[in-house]
mmCIF file of C-alpha atoms in Angstrom:
data_model
loop_
_atom_site.group_PDB
_atom_site.id
_atom_site.type_symbol
_atom_site.label_atom_id
_atom_site.label_comp_id
_atom_site.label_asym_id
_atom_site.label_seq_id
_atom_site.Cartn_x
_atom_site.Cartn_y
_atom_site.Cartn_z
ATOM 1 C CA MET A 188 26.993 17.152 52.512
ATOM 2 C CA MET A 189 23.580 15.859 51.198
ATOM 3 C CA ILE A 190 22.386 14.003 48.148
ATOM 4 C CA ARG A 191 19.744 15.995 46.433
ATOM 5 C CA CYS A 192 16.541 14.233 45.000
ATOM 6 C CA SER A 193 13.926 16.063 42.581
ATOM 7 C CA ARG A 194 11.493 16.988 45.459
ATOM 8 C CA THR A 195 13.619 16.444 48.853
ATOM 9 C CA THR A 196 17.165 15.284 50.380
ATOM 10 C CA ILE A 197 18.114 12.131 51.730
ATOM 11 C CA SER A 198 21.401 12.317 54.055
ATOM 12 C CA ILE A 199 24.527 10.197 53.131
ATOM 13 C CA ALA A 200 24.148 8.943 56.902
ATOM 14 C CA SER A 201 20.746 7.612 55.822
ATOM 15 C CA THR A 202 22.254 6.362 52.425
ATOM 16 C CA THR A 203 25.186 4.303 54.251
ATOM 17 C CA LEU A 204 22.596 2.716 56.481
ATOM 18 C CA LEU A 205 21.027 1.430 54.016
ATOM 19 C CA LYS A 206 24.025 -0.011 52.031
ATOM 20 C CA LEU A 207 24.952 -1.557 55.599
ATOM 21 C CA ARG A 208 21.656 -3.380 55.922
ATOM 22 C CA ARG A 209 21.456 -4.661 52.224
ATOM 23 C CA SER A 210 25.122 -5.988 52.626
ATOM 24 C CA CYS A 211 24.109 -9.451 53.634
ATOM 25 C CA PHE A 212 21.638 -9.335 50.235
ATOM 26 C CA SER A 213 24.138 -8.026 47.780
ATOM 27 C CA SER A 214 24.692 -11.384 45.458
ATOM 28 C CA SER A 215 22.214 -12.781 43.312
ATOM 29 C CA SER A 216 21.854 -15.905 45.452
ATOM 30 C CA SER A 217 20.551 -13.953 48.437
ATOM 31 C CA CYS A 218 17.413 -12.480 49.045
ATOM 32 C CA LYS A 219 15.992 -10.133 51.715
ATOM 33 C CA ILE A 220 12.792 -10.519 53.594
ATOM 34 C CA VAL A 221 10.667 -7.793 54.659
ATOM 35 C CA GLU A 222 8.375 -9.266 57.488
ATOM 36 C CA VAL A 223 5.037 -7.355 57.689
ATOM 37 C CA GLY A 224 3.397 -9.389 60.151
ATOM 38 C CA PRO A 225 3.169 -7.389 62.975
ATOM 39 C CA ARG A 226 1.762 -4.626 61.026
ATOM 40 C CA ASP A 227 0.315 -5.496 57.754
ATOM 41 C CA GLY A 228 -0.659 -8.989 59.002
ATOM 42 C CA LEU A 229 -2.200 -7.751 62.324
ATOM 43 C CA GLN A 230 -3.668 -4.791 60.895
ATOM 44 C CA ASN A 231 -5.914 -7.151 59.002
ATOM 45 C CA GLU A 232 -6.805 -9.799 61.760
ATOM 46 C CA SER A 233 -10.135 -8.180 62.443
ATOM 47 C CA LYS A 234 -11.471 -10.887 64.966
ATOM 48 C CA MET A 235 -9.381 -9.638 67.528
ATOM 49 C CA ILE A 236 -6.921 -6.947 68.745
ATOM 50 C CA VAL A 237 -3.405 -8.475 69.915
ATOM 51 C CA SER A 238 -2.337 -7.182 72.951
ATOM 52 C CA THR A 239 0.985 -4.832 73.106
ATOM 53 C CA ALA A 240 2.810 -7.549 75.172
ATOM 54 C CA ASN A 241 2.130 -10.192 72.277
ATOM 55 C CA LYS A 242 2.920 -7.963 69.358
ATOM 56 C CA VAL A 243 6.361 -7.206 71.409
ATOM 57 C CA LYS A 244 6.850 -10.961 71.951
ATOM 58 C CA LEU A 245 6.016 -11.570 68.201
ATOM 59 C CA ILE A 246 8.572 -9.183 67.219
ATOM 60 C CA HIS A 247 11.536 -10.340 69.437
ATOM 61 C CA LEU A 248 10.763 -13.884 68.217
ATOM 62 C CA LEU A 249 11.057 -12.528 64.405
ATOM 63 C CA THR A 250 13.963 -10.872 65.261
ATOM 64 C CA LYS A 251 15.609 -13.967 66.907
ATOM 65 C CA ALA A 252 14.665 -15.811 63.552
ATOM 66 C CA GLY A 253 16.855 -13.632 61.673
ATOM 67 C CA CYS A 254 14.355 -11.028 59.994
ATOM 68 C CA SER A 255 16.384 -8.278 58.970
ATOM 69 C CA THR A 256 13.560 -5.655 58.413
ATOM 70 C CA ILE A 257 10.137 -5.968 60.391
ATOM 71 C CA GLU A 258 7.443 -3.547 60.256
ATOM 72 C CA VAL A 259 6.081 -3.046 63.735
ATOM 73 C CA GLY A 260 3.408 -0.539 63.664
ATOM 74 C CA ALA A 261 1.543 2.115 61.691
ATOM 75 C CA PHE A 262 0.634 5.727 62.983
ATOM 76 C CA VAL A 263 -2.922 5.839 61.392
ATOM 77 C CA SER A 264 -6.142 6.604 62.794
ATOM 78 C CA ALA A 265 -7.025 4.712 65.853
ATOM 79 C CA THR A 266 -10.533 5.041 64.753
ATOM 80 C CA TRP A 267 -10.263 3.165 61.495
ATOM 81 C CA VAL A 268 -7.227 0.895 62.407
ATOM 82 C CA PRO A 269 -7.679 0.117 66.101
ATOM 83 C CA GLN A 270 -5.032 -2.839 65.817
ATOM 84 C CA MET A 271 -2.380 0.059 65.252
ATOM 85 C CA ALA A 272 -3.356 2.260 68.229
ATOM 86 C CA ASP A 273 -0.516 1.001 70.293
ATOM 87 C CA SER A 274 2.274 1.387 67.778
ATOM 88 C CA MET A 275 4.116 3.796 69.861
ATOM 89 C CA GLU A 276 3.454 1.445 72.990
ATOM 90 C CA VAL A 277 5.088 -1.073 70.845
ATOM 91 C CA LEU A 278 8.234 0.793 69.915
ATOM 92 C CA GLU A 279 8.826 1.592 73.481
ATOM 93 C CA ALA A 280 8.730 -1.837 74.520
ATOM 94 C CA ILE A 281 10.621 -3.901 71.870
ATOM 95 C CA GLY A 282 13.731 -1.931 72.568
ATOM 96 C CA PRO A 283 16.417 -0.615 69.966
ATOM 97 C CA PRO A 284 17.161 -3.001 67.217
ATOM 98 C CA PRO A 285 20.076 -5.291 67.122
ATOM 99 C CA LEU A 286 23.336 -4.037 65.611
ATOM 100 C CA LEU A 287 25.041 -7.492 64.747
ATOM 101 C CA PRO A 288 23.336 -8.394 62.549
ATOM 102 C CA GLN A 289 21.991 -4.973 61.414
ATOM 103 C CA VAL A 290 18.067 -5.125 62.083
ATOM 104 C CA SER A 291 15.668 -2.389 61.233
ATOM 105 C CA TYR A 292 12.337 -1.475 62.601
ATOM 106 C CA SER A 293 9.656 0.258 60.324
ATOM 107 C CA CYS A 294 6.643 2.117 60.690
ATOM 108 C CA LEU A 295 3.994 3.111 58.272
ATOM 109 C CA VAL A 296 3.257 6.594 58.134
ATOM 110 C CA PRO A 297 0.277 8.419 56.002
ATOM 111 C CA ASN A 298 1.312 12.057 56.852
ATOM 112 C CA VAL A 299 3.564 14.349 58.387
ATOM 113 C CA ARG A 300 2.218 13.929 62.017
ATOM 114 C CA GLY A 301 2.401 10.064 61.838
ATOM 115 C CA MET A 302 6.187 10.667 60.355
ATOM 116 C CA ALA A 303 6.881 12.995 63.508
ATOM 117 C CA LEU A 304 5.692 10.211 65.989
ATOM 118 C CA ALA A 305 8.050 7.595 64.265
ATOM 119 C CA ALA A 306 10.873 9.962 64.338
ATOM 120 C CA SER A 307 10.241 10.704 67.930
ATOM 121 C CA ASN A 308 11.121 7.211 68.890
ATOM 122 C CA PRO A 309 14.889 5.825 68.185
ATOM 123 C CA HIS A 310 13.644 2.482 67.900
ATOM 124 C CA CYS A 311 11.912 3.322 64.582
ATOM 125 C CA THR A 312 14.902 3.107 62.195
ATOM 126 C CA GLU A 313 12.653 3.524 58.954
ATOM 127 C CA VAL A 314 9.186 4.677 57.743
ATOM 128 C CA ALA A 315 7.213 3.548 54.731
ATOM 129 C CA ILE A 316 4.771 5.597 52.892
ATOM 130 C CA PHE A 317 2.084 4.399 50.668
ATOM 131 C CA ALA A 318 0.166 5.188 47.331
ATOM 132 C CA SER A 319 -1.975 3.696 45.040
ATOM 133 C CA ALA A 320 -1.887 2.898 41.081
ATOM 134 C CA SER A 321 -5.833 3.071 40.986
ATOM 135 C CA GLU A 322 -7.659 6.347 41.745
ATOM 136 C CA SER A 323 -10.595 4.470 43.029
ATOM 137 C CA PHE A 324 -8.842 2.720 45.723
ATOM 138 C CA SER A 325 -7.046 5.575 46.656
ATOM 139 C CA GLN A 326 -10.340 7.817 47.194
ATOM 140 C CA LYS A 327 -11.876 4.559 49.196
ATOM 141 C CA ASN A 328 -8.843 3.948 51.127
ATOM 142 C CA ILE A 329 -7.378 7.453 52.318
ATOM 143 C CA ASN A 330 -10.003 9.598 50.937
ATOM 144 C CA CYS A 331 -7.839 11.716 48.375
ATOM 145 C CA SER A 332 -6.908 11.354 44.702
ATOM 146 C CA ILE A 333 -3.291 9.787 43.921
ATOM 147 C CA ALA A 334 -2.272 13.489 42.956
ATOM 148 C CA LYS A 335 -3.190 14.557 46.276
ATOM 149 C CA SER A 336 -1.584 11.687 48.290
ATOM 150 C CA MET A 337 1.792 12.397 46.603
ATOM 151 C CA GLU A 338 1.315 16.234 47.629
ATOM 152 C CA ARG A 339 0.680 14.970 51.305
ATOM 153 C CA PHE A 340 4.140 13.238 51.203
ATOM 154 C CA GLU A 341 5.999 16.163 50.415
ATOM 155 C CA PRO A 342 6.315 17.419 54.366
ATOM 156 C CA VAL A 343 6.910 13.543 55.197
ATOM 157 C CA MET A 344 9.844 13.163 52.890
ATOM 158 C CA ASP A 345 11.493 16.481 54.176
ATOM 159 C CA LEU A 346 10.839 15.701 58.030
ATOM 160 C CA ALA A 347 12.702 11.822 57.207
ATOM 161 C CA ALA A 348 15.589 13.610 55.353
ATOM 162 C CA GLU A 349 15.930 15.804 58.147
ATOM 163 C CA LYS A 350 15.795 13.195 60.378
ATOM 164 C CA ALA A 351 18.210 10.986 58.435
ATOM 165 C CA MET A 352 15.448 8.088 58.349
ATOM 166 C CA PRO A 353 15.236 6.009 55.066
ATOM 167 C CA VAL A 354 11.648 5.721 53.500
ATOM 168 C CA ARG A 355 10.028 3.153 51.856
ATOM 169 C CA GLY A 356 7.132 3.175 49.332
ATOM 170 C CA TYR A 357 4.212 1.149 48.858
ATOM 171 C CA VAL A 358 2.268 0.939 45.483
ATOM 172 C CA SER A 359 -1.056 -0.810 46.431
ATOM 173 C CA CYS A 360 -3.158 -2.233 43.532
ATOM 174 C CA VAL A 361 -0.401 -3.211 41.048
ATOM 175 C CA VAL A 362 -2.309 -5.676 38.967
ATOM 176 C CA GLY A 363 -6.012 -5.566 39.991
ATOM 177 C CA CYS A 364 -8.430 -2.995 41.768
ATOM 178 C CA PRO A 365 -11.651 -3.985 43.806
ATOM 179 C CA TYR A 366 -13.450 -1.053 42.266
ATOM 180 C CA GLU A 367 -11.661 -0.605 38.981
ATOM 181 C CA GLY A 368 -10.785 -4.066 38.196
ATOM 182 C CA ALA A 369 -7.459 -4.377 36.011
ATOM 183 C CA VAL A 370 -5.091 -1.515 36.486
ATOM 184 C CA ASP A 371 -3.289 0.476 33.792
ATOM 185 C CA ILE A 372 0.794 -0.973 34.021
ATOM 186 C CA LYS A 373 1.525 2.984 33.136
ATOM 187 C CA LYS A 374 0.021 4.060 36.031
ATOM 188 C CA VAL A 375 1.765 1.713 38.188
ATOM 189 C CA CYS A 376 5.071 2.869 36.581
ATOM 190 C CA GLN A 377 4.057 6.483 37.033
ATOM 191 C CA VAL A 378 3.323 6.128 40.636
ATOM 192 C CA SER A 379 6.447 3.854 41.193
ATOM 193 C CA GLU A 380 8.538 6.558 39.609
ATOM 194 C CA GLN A 381 7.245 9.572 41.393
ATOM 195 C CA LEU A 382 7.918 7.686 44.718
ATOM 196 C CA LEU A 383 11.367 7.332 44.114
ATOM 197 C CA GLU A 384 11.728 10.862 42.797
ATOM 198 C CA MET A 385 10.646 12.039 46.155
ATOM 199 C CA GLY A 386 13.251 10.533 47.979
ATOM 200 C CA CYS A 387 11.963 6.457 48.501
ATOM 201 C CA TYR A 388 15.091 4.217 48.692
ATOM 202 C CA GLU A 389 12.779 1.514 47.359
ATOM 203 C CA VAL A 390 9.379 0.722 46.031
ATOM 204 C CA SER A 391 7.220 -2.369 47.026
ATOM 205 C CA LEU A 392 4.694 -3.571 44.571
ATOM 206 C CA GLY A 393 1.702 -4.569 46.090
ATOM 207 C CA ASP A 394 -1.064 -7.113 44.470
ATOM 208 C CA THR A 395 -3.327 -5.840 46.997
ATOM 209 C CA ILE A 396 -6.159 -8.257 46.149
ATOM 210 C CA GLY A 397 -3.848 -11.108 45.017
ATOM 211 C CA VAL A 398 -5.552 -11.449 41.411
ATOM 212 C CA GLY A 399 -2.063 -11.453 39.665
ATOM 213 C CA THR A 400 -0.626 -14.089 37.720
ATOM 214 C CA PRO A 401 2.779 -14.827 36.760
ATOM 215 C CA ASN A 402 2.399 -13.641 33.116
ATOM 216 C CA GLN A 403 1.212 -10.507 34.527
ATOM 217 C CA ILE A 404 3.751 -10.107 36.987
ATOM 218 C CA LYS A 405 6.573 -10.578 34.216
ATOM 219 C CA ASP A 406 4.633 -8.145 32.057
ATOM 220 C CA LEU A 407 4.698 -5.338 34.835
ATOM 221 C CA LEU A 408 8.420 -5.828 35.948
ATOM 222 C CA GLN A 409 9.323 -5.967 32.162
ATOM 223 C CA ALA A 410 7.718 -2.584 31.881
ATOM 224 C CA LEU A 411 9.638 -1.243 34.789
ATOM 225 C CA GLN A 412 12.680 -2.373 34.010
ATOM 226 C CA PRO A 413 13.764 0.134 31.855
ATOM 227 C CA LEU A 414 12.587 3.304 34.258
ATOM 228 C CA ILE A 415 13.613 1.477 37.628
ATOM 229 C CA PRO A 416 16.667 -0.596 38.643
ATOM 230 C CA ALA A 417 15.620 -3.931 39.941
ATOM 231 C CA ASP A 418 17.509 -3.435 43.088
ATOM 232 C CA LYS A 419 14.881 -0.521 43.871
ATOM 233 C CA LEU A 420 12.056 -2.601 43.324
ATOM 234 C CA ALA A 421 10.322 -5.019 45.720
ATOM 235 C CA VAL A 422 7.336 -7.084 45.635
ATOM 236 C CA HIS A 423 4.373 -7.611 48.081
ATOM 237 C CA PHE A 424 1.947 -10.520 47.061
ATOM 238 C CA HIS A 425 -1.495 -11.451 48.556
ATOM 239 C CA ASP A 426 -2.149 -15.051 48.139
ATOM 240 C CA THR A 427 -5.998 -14.994 47.742
ATOM 241 C CA TYR A 428 -5.827 -16.997 44.497
ATOM 242 C CA GLY A 429 -3.050 -19.220 45.486
ATOM 243 C CA GLN A 430 -0.374 -17.360 43.047
ATOM 244 C CA ALA A 431 1.922 -15.490 45.227
ATOM 245 C CA LEU A 432 4.713 -18.203 45.149
ATOM 246 C CA ALA A 433 4.810 -18.513 41.648
ATOM 247 C CA ASN A 434 4.619 -14.775 41.125
ATOM 248 C CA ILE A 435 7.613 -14.588 43.555
ATOM 249 C CA LEU A 436 9.379 -17.136 41.444
ATOM 250 C CA VAL A 437 8.777 -14.594 38.269
ATOM 251 C CA ALA A 438 9.993 -11.611 40.260
ATOM 252 C CA LEU A 439 13.278 -13.316 40.933
ATOM 253 C CA GLU A 440 13.620 -14.248 37.309
ATOM 254 C CA GLN A 441 13.440 -10.626 36.688
ATOM 255 C CA ASP A 442 16.105 -9.813 39.300
ATOM 256 C CA VAL A 443 14.147 -8.585 42.306
ATOM 257 C CA ARG A 444 15.543 -9.466 45.312
ATOM 258 C CA THR A 445 13.579 -7.991 48.089
ATOM 259 C CA ILE A 446 9.995 -9.925 49.233
ATOM 260 C CA ASP A 447 7.197 -8.591 51.679
ATOM 261 C CA SER A 448 5.823 -11.678 53.519
ATOM 262 C CA SER A 449 3.770 -12.258 56.859
ATOM 263 C CA VAL A 450 4.396 -14.639 59.157
ATOM 264 C CA ALA A 451 1.751 -17.430 59.467
ATOM 265 C CA GLY A 452 0.223 -15.666 56.570
ATOM 266 C CA LEU A 453 -1.470 -12.954 58.862
ATOM 267 C CA GLY A 454 -3.666 -10.590 57.435
ATOM 268 C CA GLY A 455 -6.712 -11.796 55.313
ATOM 269 C CA CYS A 456 -7.885 -9.584 52.279
ATOM 270 C CA PRO A 457 -10.535 -7.286 53.507
ATOM 271 C CA TYR A 458 -11.611 -6.633 49.673
ATOM 272 C CA ALA A 459 -12.362 -10.814 48.818
ATOM 273 C CA LYS A 460 -14.321 -12.268 51.379
ATOM 274 C CA GLY A 461 -13.012 -15.738 52.485
ATOM 275 C CA ALA A 462 -9.690 -14.952 50.758
ATOM 276 C CA SER A 463 -6.460 -15.546 52.307
ATOM 277 C CA GLY A 464 -4.080 -12.488 52.717
ATOM 278 C CA ASN A 465 -0.465 -12.182 52.569
ATOM 279 C CA VAL A 466 1.831 -15.167 51.241
ATOM 280 C CA ALA A 467 3.463 -16.729 54.347
ATOM 281 C CA THR A 468 6.921 -16.048 55.122
ATOM 282 C CA GLU A 469 7.840 -19.559 56.169
ATOM 283 C CA ASP A 470 6.603 -20.683 52.462
ATOM 284 C CA VAL A 471 8.734 -18.030 50.790
ATOM 285 C CA VAL A 472 11.820 -19.150 53.092
ATOM 286 C CA TYR A 473 11.017 -22.522 52.419
ATOM 287 C CA MET A 474 11.061 -21.923 48.704
ATOM 288 C CA LEU A 475 14.356 -20.023 48.609
ATOM 289 C CA HIS A 476 16.391 -22.241 50.753
ATOM 290 C CA GLY A 477 15.248 -24.998 48.366
ATOM 291 C CA MET A 478 16.500 -23.055 45.418
ATOM 292 C CA GLY A 479 19.746 -22.510 47.329
ATOM 293 C CA MET A 480 19.233 -18.721 47.902
ATOM 294 C CA GLU A 481 20.441 -17.466 51.202
ATOM 295 C CA THR A 482 18.038 -15.327 53.770
ATOM 296 C CA ASN A 483 19.886 -15.276 56.660
ATOM 297 C CA ILE A 484 16.709 -16.769 58.347
ATOM 298 C CA ASP A 485 16.395 -19.899 60.610
ATOM 299 C CA LEU A 486 13.226 -21.514 59.152
ATOM 300 C CA ASP A 487 12.586 -23.311 62.443
ATOM 301 C CA ALA A 488 12.688 -20.309 64.588
ATOM 302 C CA LEU A 489 10.403 -18.557 62.134
ATOM 303 C CA VAL A 490 7.935 -21.544 62.241
ATOM 304 C CA ASP A 491 8.147 -20.881 66.230
ATOM 305 C CA ALA A 492 7.233 -17.248 65.791
ATOM 306 C CA GLY A 493 4.121 -18.089 63.500
ATOM 307 C CA SER A 494 3.041 -20.910 65.904
ATOM 308 C CA PHE A 495 3.311 -18.481 68.880
ATOM 309 C CA ILE A 496 1.015 -15.720 67.247
ATOM 310 C CA SER A 497 -1.406 -18.263 65.580
ATOM 311 C CA ASN A 498 -2.305 -19.530 68.906
ATOM 312 C CA VAL A 499 -2.565 -15.880 70.102
ATOM 313 C CA LEU A 500 -5.226 -15.521 67.445
ATOM 314 C CA GLY A 501 -6.783 -18.866 68.374
ATOM 315 C CA LYS A 502 -6.399 -20.459 64.304
ATOM 316 C CA GLU A 503 -4.175 -22.745 62.462
ATOM 317 C CA SER A 504 -1.237 -21.200 60.864
ATOM 318 C CA ASP A 505 -1.867 -20.224 57.180
ATOM 319 C CA SER A 506 1.296 -21.344 56.379
ATOM 320 C CA LYS A 507 1.615 -24.572 54.525
ATOM 321 C CA VAL A 508 5.055 -25.101 55.515
ATOM 322 C CA ALA A 509 4.468 -24.565 59.083
ATOM 323 C CA ARG A 510 1.886 -27.026 59.061
ATOM 324 C CA ALA A 511 4.120 -29.642 57.649
ATOM 325 C CA MET A 512 6.999 -29.006 60.108
ATOM 326 C CA LEU A 513 4.766 -28.741 62.952
ATOM 327 C CA ALA A 514 3.056 -32.018 62.192
ATOM 328 C CA LYS A 515 6.365 -33.406 62.241
ATOM 329 C CA ARG A 516 7.249 -32.427 65.732
ATOM 330 C CA ILE A 517 4.334 -34.439 67.277
#
């Protein structure tokens, strides 16, 4: 028995799996963290390529800390993104994700070839695809138009349905673009709706260059509300201008309960020289716990994971919370 979407099908087995993963995050007082450090974070740490063994250790530390969804790799061009060239080796080495509590290991796939690779390894339990709300960014980033990128995803979604693998969608540049400037909210709504219609179970809204402010995020989410339920939205904020936590707070007020973040704030922004990148998971978890919200994440163990990878990279953590907590341990 299948549930039919407009462009593809998603099996009931896949849908049931997602319900199990979300069961711990069903109340308004809880929040799901999608940990993107091992993929989005390390992908943008251009000064060194982290070894497979250290990536595996980081993923295991994050799993031990209670992260329920972890991006572990990407099946993208090794020429353009050498940091992710060992994604299959990482998948092989990390082993199957724990079942109790339920954990998901995700990989980014830009095309059907990447989808096939991800589906060939049972340790990968879901995949993610990405589109842009900016035409210029789409051309610069993946060398095709937004419309063409959507066409490329059709066989990806077909194969994902065949393999009963959940697919998450990313939308880049939801507030601003490094090439176009301000991005039209209507375009964000259009691309987000398309991804859901294709069969994505959730759309993550990415402020790729971190220019968004709370009022802009509120306007965007309120524009999306009549079109997409809040439980199908996530937010992915870069902290380039120090606005990420404030923007997350606005998203929470708009009933969004899934937040992407990166341990130790891994990943600089490649479009803003000297800028910090993803919001640090430690900072997000500290804020949420202080608000009385449950994440199922052990903050001390999370700080340990961030400290480990920061030492590997030979730099200080970009998490203010981690710095403060580590200072107290001395």
